[in-house]
Coordinates of C-alpha atoms in Angstrom, one line a residue:
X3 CA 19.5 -22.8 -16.3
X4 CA 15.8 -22.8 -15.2
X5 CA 14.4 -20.0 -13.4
X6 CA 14.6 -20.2 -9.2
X7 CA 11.8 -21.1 -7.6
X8 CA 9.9 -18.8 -5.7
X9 CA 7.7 -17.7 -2.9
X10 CA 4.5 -16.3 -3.2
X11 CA 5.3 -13.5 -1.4
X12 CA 8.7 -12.9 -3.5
X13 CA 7.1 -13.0 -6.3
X14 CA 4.0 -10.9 -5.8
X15 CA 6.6 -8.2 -4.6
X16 CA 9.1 -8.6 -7.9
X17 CA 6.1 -8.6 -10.3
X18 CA 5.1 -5.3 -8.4
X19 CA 8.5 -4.0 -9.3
X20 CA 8.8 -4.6 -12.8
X21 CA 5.1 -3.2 -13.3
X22 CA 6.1 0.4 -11.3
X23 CA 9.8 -0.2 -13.7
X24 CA 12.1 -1.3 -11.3
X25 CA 14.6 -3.2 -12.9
X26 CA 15.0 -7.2 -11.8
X27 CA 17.8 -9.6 -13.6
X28 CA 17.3 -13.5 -13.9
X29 CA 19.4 -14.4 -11.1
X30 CA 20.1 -17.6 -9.1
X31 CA 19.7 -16.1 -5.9
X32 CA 16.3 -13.9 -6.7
X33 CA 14.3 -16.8 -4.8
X34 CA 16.4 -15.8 -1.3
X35 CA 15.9 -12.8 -1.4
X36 CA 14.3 -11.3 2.0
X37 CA 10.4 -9.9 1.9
X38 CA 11.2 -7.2 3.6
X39 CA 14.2 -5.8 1.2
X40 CA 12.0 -6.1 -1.8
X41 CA 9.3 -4.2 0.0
X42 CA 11.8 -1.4 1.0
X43 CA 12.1 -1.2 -2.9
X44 CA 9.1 -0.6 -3.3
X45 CA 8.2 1.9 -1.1
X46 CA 11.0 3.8 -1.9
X47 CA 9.1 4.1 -4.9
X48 CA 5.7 5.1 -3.5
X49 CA 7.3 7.8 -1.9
X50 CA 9.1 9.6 -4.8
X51 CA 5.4 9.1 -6.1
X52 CA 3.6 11.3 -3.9
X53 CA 4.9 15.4 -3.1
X54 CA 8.3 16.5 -2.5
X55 CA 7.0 17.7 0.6
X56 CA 6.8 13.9 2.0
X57 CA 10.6 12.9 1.0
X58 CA 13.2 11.5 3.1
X59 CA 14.5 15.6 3.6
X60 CA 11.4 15.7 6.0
X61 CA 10.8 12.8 8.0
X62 CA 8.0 14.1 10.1
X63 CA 5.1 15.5 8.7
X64 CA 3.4 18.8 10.7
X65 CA -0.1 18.9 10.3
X66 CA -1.9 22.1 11.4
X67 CA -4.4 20.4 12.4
X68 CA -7.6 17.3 12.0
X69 CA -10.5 19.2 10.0
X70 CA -13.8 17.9 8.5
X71 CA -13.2 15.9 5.2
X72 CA -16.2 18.3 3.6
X73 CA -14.1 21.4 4.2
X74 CA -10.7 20.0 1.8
X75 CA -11.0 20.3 -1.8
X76 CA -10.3 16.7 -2.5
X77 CA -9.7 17.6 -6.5
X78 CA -5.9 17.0 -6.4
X79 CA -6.6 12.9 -5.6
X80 CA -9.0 12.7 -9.4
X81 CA -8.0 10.8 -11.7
X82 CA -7.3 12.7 -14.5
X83 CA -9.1 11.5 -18.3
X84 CA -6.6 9.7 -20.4
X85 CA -5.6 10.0 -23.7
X86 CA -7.8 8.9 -26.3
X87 CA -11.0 9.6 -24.1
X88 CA -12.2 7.1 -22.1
X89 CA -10.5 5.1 -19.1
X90 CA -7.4 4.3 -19.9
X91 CA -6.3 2.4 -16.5
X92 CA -4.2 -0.8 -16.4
X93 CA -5.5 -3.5 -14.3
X94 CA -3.6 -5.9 -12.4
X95 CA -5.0 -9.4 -12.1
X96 CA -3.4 -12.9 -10.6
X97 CA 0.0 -10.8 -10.5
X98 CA 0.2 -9.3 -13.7
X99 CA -0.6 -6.1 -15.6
X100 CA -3.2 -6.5 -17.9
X101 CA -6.6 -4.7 -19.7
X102 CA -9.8 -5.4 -19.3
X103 CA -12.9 -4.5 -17.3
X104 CA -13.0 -5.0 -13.4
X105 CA -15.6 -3.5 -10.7
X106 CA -15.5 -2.8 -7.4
X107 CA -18.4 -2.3 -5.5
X108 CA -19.8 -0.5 -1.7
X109 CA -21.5 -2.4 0.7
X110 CA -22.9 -0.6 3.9
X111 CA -22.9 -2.7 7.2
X112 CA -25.3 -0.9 9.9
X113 CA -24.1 -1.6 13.1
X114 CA -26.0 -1.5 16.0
X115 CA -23.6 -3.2 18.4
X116 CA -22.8 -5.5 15.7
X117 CA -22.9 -5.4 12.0
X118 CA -25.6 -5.9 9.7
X119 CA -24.8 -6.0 6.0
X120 CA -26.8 -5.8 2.4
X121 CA -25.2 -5.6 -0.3
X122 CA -25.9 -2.5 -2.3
X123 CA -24.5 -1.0 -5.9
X124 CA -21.9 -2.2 -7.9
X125 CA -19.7 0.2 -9.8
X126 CA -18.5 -1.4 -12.9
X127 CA -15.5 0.4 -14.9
X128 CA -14.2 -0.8 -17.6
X129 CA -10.7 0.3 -18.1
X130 CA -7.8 -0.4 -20.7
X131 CA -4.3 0.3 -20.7
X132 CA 14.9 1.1 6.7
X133 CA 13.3 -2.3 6.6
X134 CA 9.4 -2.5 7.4
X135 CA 8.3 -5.7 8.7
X136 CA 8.7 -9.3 7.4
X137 CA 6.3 -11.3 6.3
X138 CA 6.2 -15.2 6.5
X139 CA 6.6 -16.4 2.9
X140 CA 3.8 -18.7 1.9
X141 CA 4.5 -22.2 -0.1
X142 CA 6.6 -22.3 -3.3
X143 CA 4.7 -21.6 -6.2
X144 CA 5.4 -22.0 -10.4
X145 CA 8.8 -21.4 -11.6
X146 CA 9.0 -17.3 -12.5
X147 CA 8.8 -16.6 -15.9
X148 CA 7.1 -13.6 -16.6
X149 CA 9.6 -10.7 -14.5
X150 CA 11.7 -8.6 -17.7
X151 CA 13.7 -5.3 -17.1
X152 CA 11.1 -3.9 -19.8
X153 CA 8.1 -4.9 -18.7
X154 CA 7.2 -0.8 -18.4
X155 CA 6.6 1.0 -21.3
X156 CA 8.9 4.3 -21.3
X157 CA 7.8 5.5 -24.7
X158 CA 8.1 9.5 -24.9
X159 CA 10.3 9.6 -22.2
X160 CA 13.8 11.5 -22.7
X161 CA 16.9 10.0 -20.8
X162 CA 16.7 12.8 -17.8
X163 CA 12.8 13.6 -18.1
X164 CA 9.9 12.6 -16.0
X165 CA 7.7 10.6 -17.7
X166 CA 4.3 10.6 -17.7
X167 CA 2.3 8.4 -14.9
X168 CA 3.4 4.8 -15.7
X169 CA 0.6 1.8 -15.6
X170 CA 0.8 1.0 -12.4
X171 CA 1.0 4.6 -10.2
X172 CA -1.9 5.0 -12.8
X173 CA -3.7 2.0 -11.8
X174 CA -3.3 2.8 -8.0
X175 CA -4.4 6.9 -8.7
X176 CA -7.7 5.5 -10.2
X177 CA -8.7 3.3 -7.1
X178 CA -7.6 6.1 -4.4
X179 CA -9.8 8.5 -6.5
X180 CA -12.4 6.1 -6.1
X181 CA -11.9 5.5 -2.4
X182 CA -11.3 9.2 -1.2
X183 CA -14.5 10.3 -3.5
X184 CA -16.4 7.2 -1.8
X185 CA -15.1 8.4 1.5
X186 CA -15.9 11.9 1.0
X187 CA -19.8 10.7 -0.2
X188 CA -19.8 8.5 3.0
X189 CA -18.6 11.3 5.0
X190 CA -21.6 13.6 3.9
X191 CA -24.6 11.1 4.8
X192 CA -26.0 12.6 8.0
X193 CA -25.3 9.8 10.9
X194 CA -27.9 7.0 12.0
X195 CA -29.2 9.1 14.6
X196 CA -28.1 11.6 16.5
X197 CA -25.2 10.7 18.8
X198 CA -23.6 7.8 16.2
X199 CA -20.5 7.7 14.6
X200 CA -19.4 9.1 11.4
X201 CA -19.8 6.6 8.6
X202 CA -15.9 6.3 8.7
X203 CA -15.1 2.7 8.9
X204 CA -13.6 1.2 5.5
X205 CA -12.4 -2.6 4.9
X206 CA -10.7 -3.0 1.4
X207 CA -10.8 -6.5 0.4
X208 CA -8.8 -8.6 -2.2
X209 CA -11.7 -8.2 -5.5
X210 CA -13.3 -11.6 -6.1
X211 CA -13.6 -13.9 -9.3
X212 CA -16.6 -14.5 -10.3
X213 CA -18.2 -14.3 -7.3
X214 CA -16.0 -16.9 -5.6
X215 CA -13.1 -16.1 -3.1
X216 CA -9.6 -15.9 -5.2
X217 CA -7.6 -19.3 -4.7
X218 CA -4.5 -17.0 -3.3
X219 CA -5.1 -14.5 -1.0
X220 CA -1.6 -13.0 0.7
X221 CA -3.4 -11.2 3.5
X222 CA -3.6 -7.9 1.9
X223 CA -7.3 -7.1 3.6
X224 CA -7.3 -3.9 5.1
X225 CA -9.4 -2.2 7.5
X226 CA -9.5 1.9 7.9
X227 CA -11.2 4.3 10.0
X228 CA -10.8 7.5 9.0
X229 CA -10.0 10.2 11.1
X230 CA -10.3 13.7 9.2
X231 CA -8.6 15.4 6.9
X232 CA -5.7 18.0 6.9
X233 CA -2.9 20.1 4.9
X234 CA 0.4 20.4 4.4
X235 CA 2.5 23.2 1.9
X236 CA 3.9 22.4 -0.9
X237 CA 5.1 24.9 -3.9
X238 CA 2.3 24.1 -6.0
X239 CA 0.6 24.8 -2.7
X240 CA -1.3 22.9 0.0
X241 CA -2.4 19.9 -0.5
X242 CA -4.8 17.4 0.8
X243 CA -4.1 15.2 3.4
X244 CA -6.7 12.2 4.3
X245 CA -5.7 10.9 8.3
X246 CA -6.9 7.8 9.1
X247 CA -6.2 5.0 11.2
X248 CA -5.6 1.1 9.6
X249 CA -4.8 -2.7 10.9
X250 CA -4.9 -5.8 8.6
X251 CA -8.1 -7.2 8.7
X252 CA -9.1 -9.5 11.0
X253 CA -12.3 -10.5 13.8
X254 CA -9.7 -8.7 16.3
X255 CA -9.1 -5.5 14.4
X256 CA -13.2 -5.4 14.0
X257 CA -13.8 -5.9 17.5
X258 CA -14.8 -2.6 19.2
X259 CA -15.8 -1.0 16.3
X260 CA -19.1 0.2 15.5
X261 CA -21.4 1.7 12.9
X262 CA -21.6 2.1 9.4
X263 CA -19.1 0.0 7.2
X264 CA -18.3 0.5 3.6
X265 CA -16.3 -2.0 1.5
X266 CA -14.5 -1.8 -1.4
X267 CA -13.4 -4.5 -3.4
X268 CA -9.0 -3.8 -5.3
X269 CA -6.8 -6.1 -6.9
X270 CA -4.4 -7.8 -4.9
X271 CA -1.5 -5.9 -6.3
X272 CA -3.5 -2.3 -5.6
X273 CA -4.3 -3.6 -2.1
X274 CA -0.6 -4.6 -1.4
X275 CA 0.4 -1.2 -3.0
X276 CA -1.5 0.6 -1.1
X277 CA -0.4 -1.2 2.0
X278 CA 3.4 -0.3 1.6
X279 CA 2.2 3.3 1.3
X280 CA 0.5 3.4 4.5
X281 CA 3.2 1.7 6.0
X282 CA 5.7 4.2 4.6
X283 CA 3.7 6.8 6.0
X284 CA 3.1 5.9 9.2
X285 CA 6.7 6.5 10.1
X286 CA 5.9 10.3 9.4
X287 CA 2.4 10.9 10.7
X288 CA 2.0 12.6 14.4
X289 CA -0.3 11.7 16.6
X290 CA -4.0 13.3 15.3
X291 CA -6.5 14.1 17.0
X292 CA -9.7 12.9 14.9
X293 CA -13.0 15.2 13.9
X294 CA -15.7 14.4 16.5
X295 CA -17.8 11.7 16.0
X296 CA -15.7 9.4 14.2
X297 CA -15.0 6.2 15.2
X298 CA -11.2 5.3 15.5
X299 CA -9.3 2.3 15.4
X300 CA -8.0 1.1 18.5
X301 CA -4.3 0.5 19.1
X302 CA -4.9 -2.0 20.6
X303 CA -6.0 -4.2 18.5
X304 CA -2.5 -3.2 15.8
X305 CA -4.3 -0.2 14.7
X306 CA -1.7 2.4 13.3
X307 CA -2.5 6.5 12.0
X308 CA -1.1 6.9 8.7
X309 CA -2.4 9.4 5.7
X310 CA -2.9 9.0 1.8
X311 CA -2.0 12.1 -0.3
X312 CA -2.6 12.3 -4.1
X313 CA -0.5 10.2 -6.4
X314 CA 1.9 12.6 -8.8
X315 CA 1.3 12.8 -11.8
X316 CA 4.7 11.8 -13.1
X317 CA 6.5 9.5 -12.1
X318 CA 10.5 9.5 -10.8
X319 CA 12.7 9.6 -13.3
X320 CA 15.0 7.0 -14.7
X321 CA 17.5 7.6 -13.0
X322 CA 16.1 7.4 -10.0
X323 CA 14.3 4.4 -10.4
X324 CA 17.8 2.9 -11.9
X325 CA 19.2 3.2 -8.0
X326 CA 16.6 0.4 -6.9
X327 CA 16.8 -1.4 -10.1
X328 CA 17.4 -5.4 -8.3
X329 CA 21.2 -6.6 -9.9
X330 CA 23.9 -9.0 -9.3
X331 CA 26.0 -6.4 -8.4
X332 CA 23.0 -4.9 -5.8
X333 CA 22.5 -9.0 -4.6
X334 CA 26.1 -9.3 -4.0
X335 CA 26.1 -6.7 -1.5
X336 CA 23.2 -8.1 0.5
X337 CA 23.9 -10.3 3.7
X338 CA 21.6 -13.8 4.9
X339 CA 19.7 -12.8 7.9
X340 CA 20.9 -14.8 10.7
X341 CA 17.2 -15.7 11.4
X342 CA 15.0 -16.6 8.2
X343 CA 18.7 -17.1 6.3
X344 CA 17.1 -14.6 3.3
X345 CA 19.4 -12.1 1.8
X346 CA 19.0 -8.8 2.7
X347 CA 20.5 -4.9 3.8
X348 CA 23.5 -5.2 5.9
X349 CA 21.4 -4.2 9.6
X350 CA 23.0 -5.4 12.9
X351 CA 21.7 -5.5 16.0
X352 CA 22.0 -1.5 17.3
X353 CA 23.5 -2.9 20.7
X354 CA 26.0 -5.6 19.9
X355 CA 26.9 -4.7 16.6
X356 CA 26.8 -8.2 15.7
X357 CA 24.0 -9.9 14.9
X358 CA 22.4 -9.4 11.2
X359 CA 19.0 -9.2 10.4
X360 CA 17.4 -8.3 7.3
X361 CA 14.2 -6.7 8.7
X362 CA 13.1 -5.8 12.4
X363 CA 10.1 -8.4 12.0
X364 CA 13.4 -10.9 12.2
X365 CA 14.9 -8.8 14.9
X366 CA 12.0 -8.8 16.8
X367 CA 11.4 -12.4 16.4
X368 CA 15.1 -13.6 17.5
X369 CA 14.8 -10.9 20.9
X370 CA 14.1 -13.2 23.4
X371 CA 17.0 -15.2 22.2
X372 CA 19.4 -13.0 21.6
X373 CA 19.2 -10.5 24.5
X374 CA 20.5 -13.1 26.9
X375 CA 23.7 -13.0 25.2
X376 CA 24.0 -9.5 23.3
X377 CA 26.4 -7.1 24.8

């Protein structure tokens, strides 16, 4: 039978699965299945990844309070050397886990009311080794062929042990070490002049191929402003919390912001990781109050606070990555979405009790509908 035919945002989102080791069988119905439900897979993931401090135990995160970035010891979010010396890092490129050498560079935009960039260093590495909102699938593309159950290496790892950081927590470990030691340079540099904004205004773009703008680009782009920094207790003790605020990238989530820029360049799948972790987060970060001086996203324009925290160093064990392992038992349980017809959790309307939906993006979406006649 030949594989289903896909989306390109289905199958960005499986190919992210089977590189963190989330089990996916060939199946018939993998091309219906909803955006959203994959994504809740995956941040499940992200957030057995990070402390125990953030799991579902404590919804809520209580910070003591916003301080400056220069006064938290950032060390917890380094990336640790590898085995064998050297950088031992996975990259992910075009959707798939691979080796090889990839850069990423800063760029520094000084705005005076409006931005003016120059390009300034590249950093080349060379390296081996509840629903959240829908999205709108793109256009079909090539027939799936490339998704296995063991597409992770578990070598050394016992049945009930933690295994050691898998290729792609490792992957996304190395580029938020790289970002959080970029924004903690950035954070340093004295301002423009006296009165300006912190240099705390990030965009993380999809990397480039040689040069030239890649041919798929799922809308990844993100833009940050970083608010401060804070802690929160753990057993090993506390541990370093970077508050910031972030919208997808776009001419409206620019518009009111002002001063110094800094870009960095990720792979698509990094960028889209990195994405579901904010998102994750932002359903536990209060309200902050940022350091003074910084410039803040407005939320107005979709802006939302969120926090990174360091990646662990293991990563969950097997069999807790088993429970979001993608089978036919798992599909037969899921429902179509009476809007985008997708399969996905069983979630019905919290009023009527009737009406299915497979994220609140579809919920949303089928309101203005729906309210006329939900009772």
């Amino acid at each position: 039978m030949a594989s289903p035919r896909l989306s390109d945002r289905t199958l960005e989102l499986l190919q992210l699965q089977a590189g963190l080791g989330i089990g996916i069988e060939h199946h018939e119905s993998l091309s219906r299945l909803s955006p959203a439900f994959l994504e809740a897979r995956v941040q499940k993931f992200l957030e057995m990844a990070q402390p125990a401090v953030l799991s579902a135990a404590k919804p809520k995160l209580e910070l003591p309070g916003t301080e400056d970035i220069q006064n938290i010891n950032l060390k917890a979010y380094e990336m640790p050397p590898i085995h064998g010396g050297g950088h031992g890092h996975s990259h992910t490129h075009d959707g798939s886990i691979c080796t090889g050498d990839h850069g990423h560079s800063h760029s520094h935009d000084h705005g005076h009311g409006h931005s003016h960039s120059h390009d300034t260093h590249d950093h080349g590495h060379s390296h081996g080794g509840e629903p959240c909102e829908g999205h709108d699938d793109n256009e079909d593309q090539e027939d799936d062929d490339d998704i296995d159950d063991d597409d992770v290496d578990d070598e050394g790892s016992g049945d009930d042990e933690m295994v050691n950081i898998n290729p792609a927590l490792q992957m996304l470990k190395h580029y938020m070490s790289s970002l959080t030691q970029g924004i903690k340079s950035a954070w340093a540099q004295r301002p423009l002049f006296e009165g300006a904004p912190r240099r705390s205004i990030w965009v993380l773009r999809e990397a480039t191929r040689g040069g030239k703008p890649s041919t798929v680009n799922l809308g990844h782009d993100l833009v940050l402003t970083i608010g401060g920094a804070s802690t929160i207790p753990s057993k090993e003790g506390p541990v370093p919390v970077i508050l910031l605020h972030y919208a997808p990238e776009s001419p409206q989530a620019r518009k009111g912001l002002w001063g110094d820029t800094m870009s960095m360049s990720l792979p698509r799948e990094i960028l889209h990781l990195i994405e579901i972790l904010l998102n994750s987060n932002t359903k536990k970060c209060p309200a902050f109050k940022a350091v003074e001086g910084v410039q803040m996203g407005s939320t107005a324009a979709g802006f939302k606070p969120s926090f990174f925290v360091p990646v662990s160093e293991e990563h969950p064990s097997k069999d807790k990555i088993g429970n979001l392992n993608i089978t036919k038992e798992v599909i037969g349980t899921l429902v179509s979405c009476s809007v985008c017809g997708l399969l996905g959790p069983d979630l019905k309307c919290a009023k009527c009790k009737k009406k299915v939906y497979c994220s609140a993006a579809c919920q949303k979406k089928d309101w203005k509908e729906h309210k006329a006649v939900c009772a």
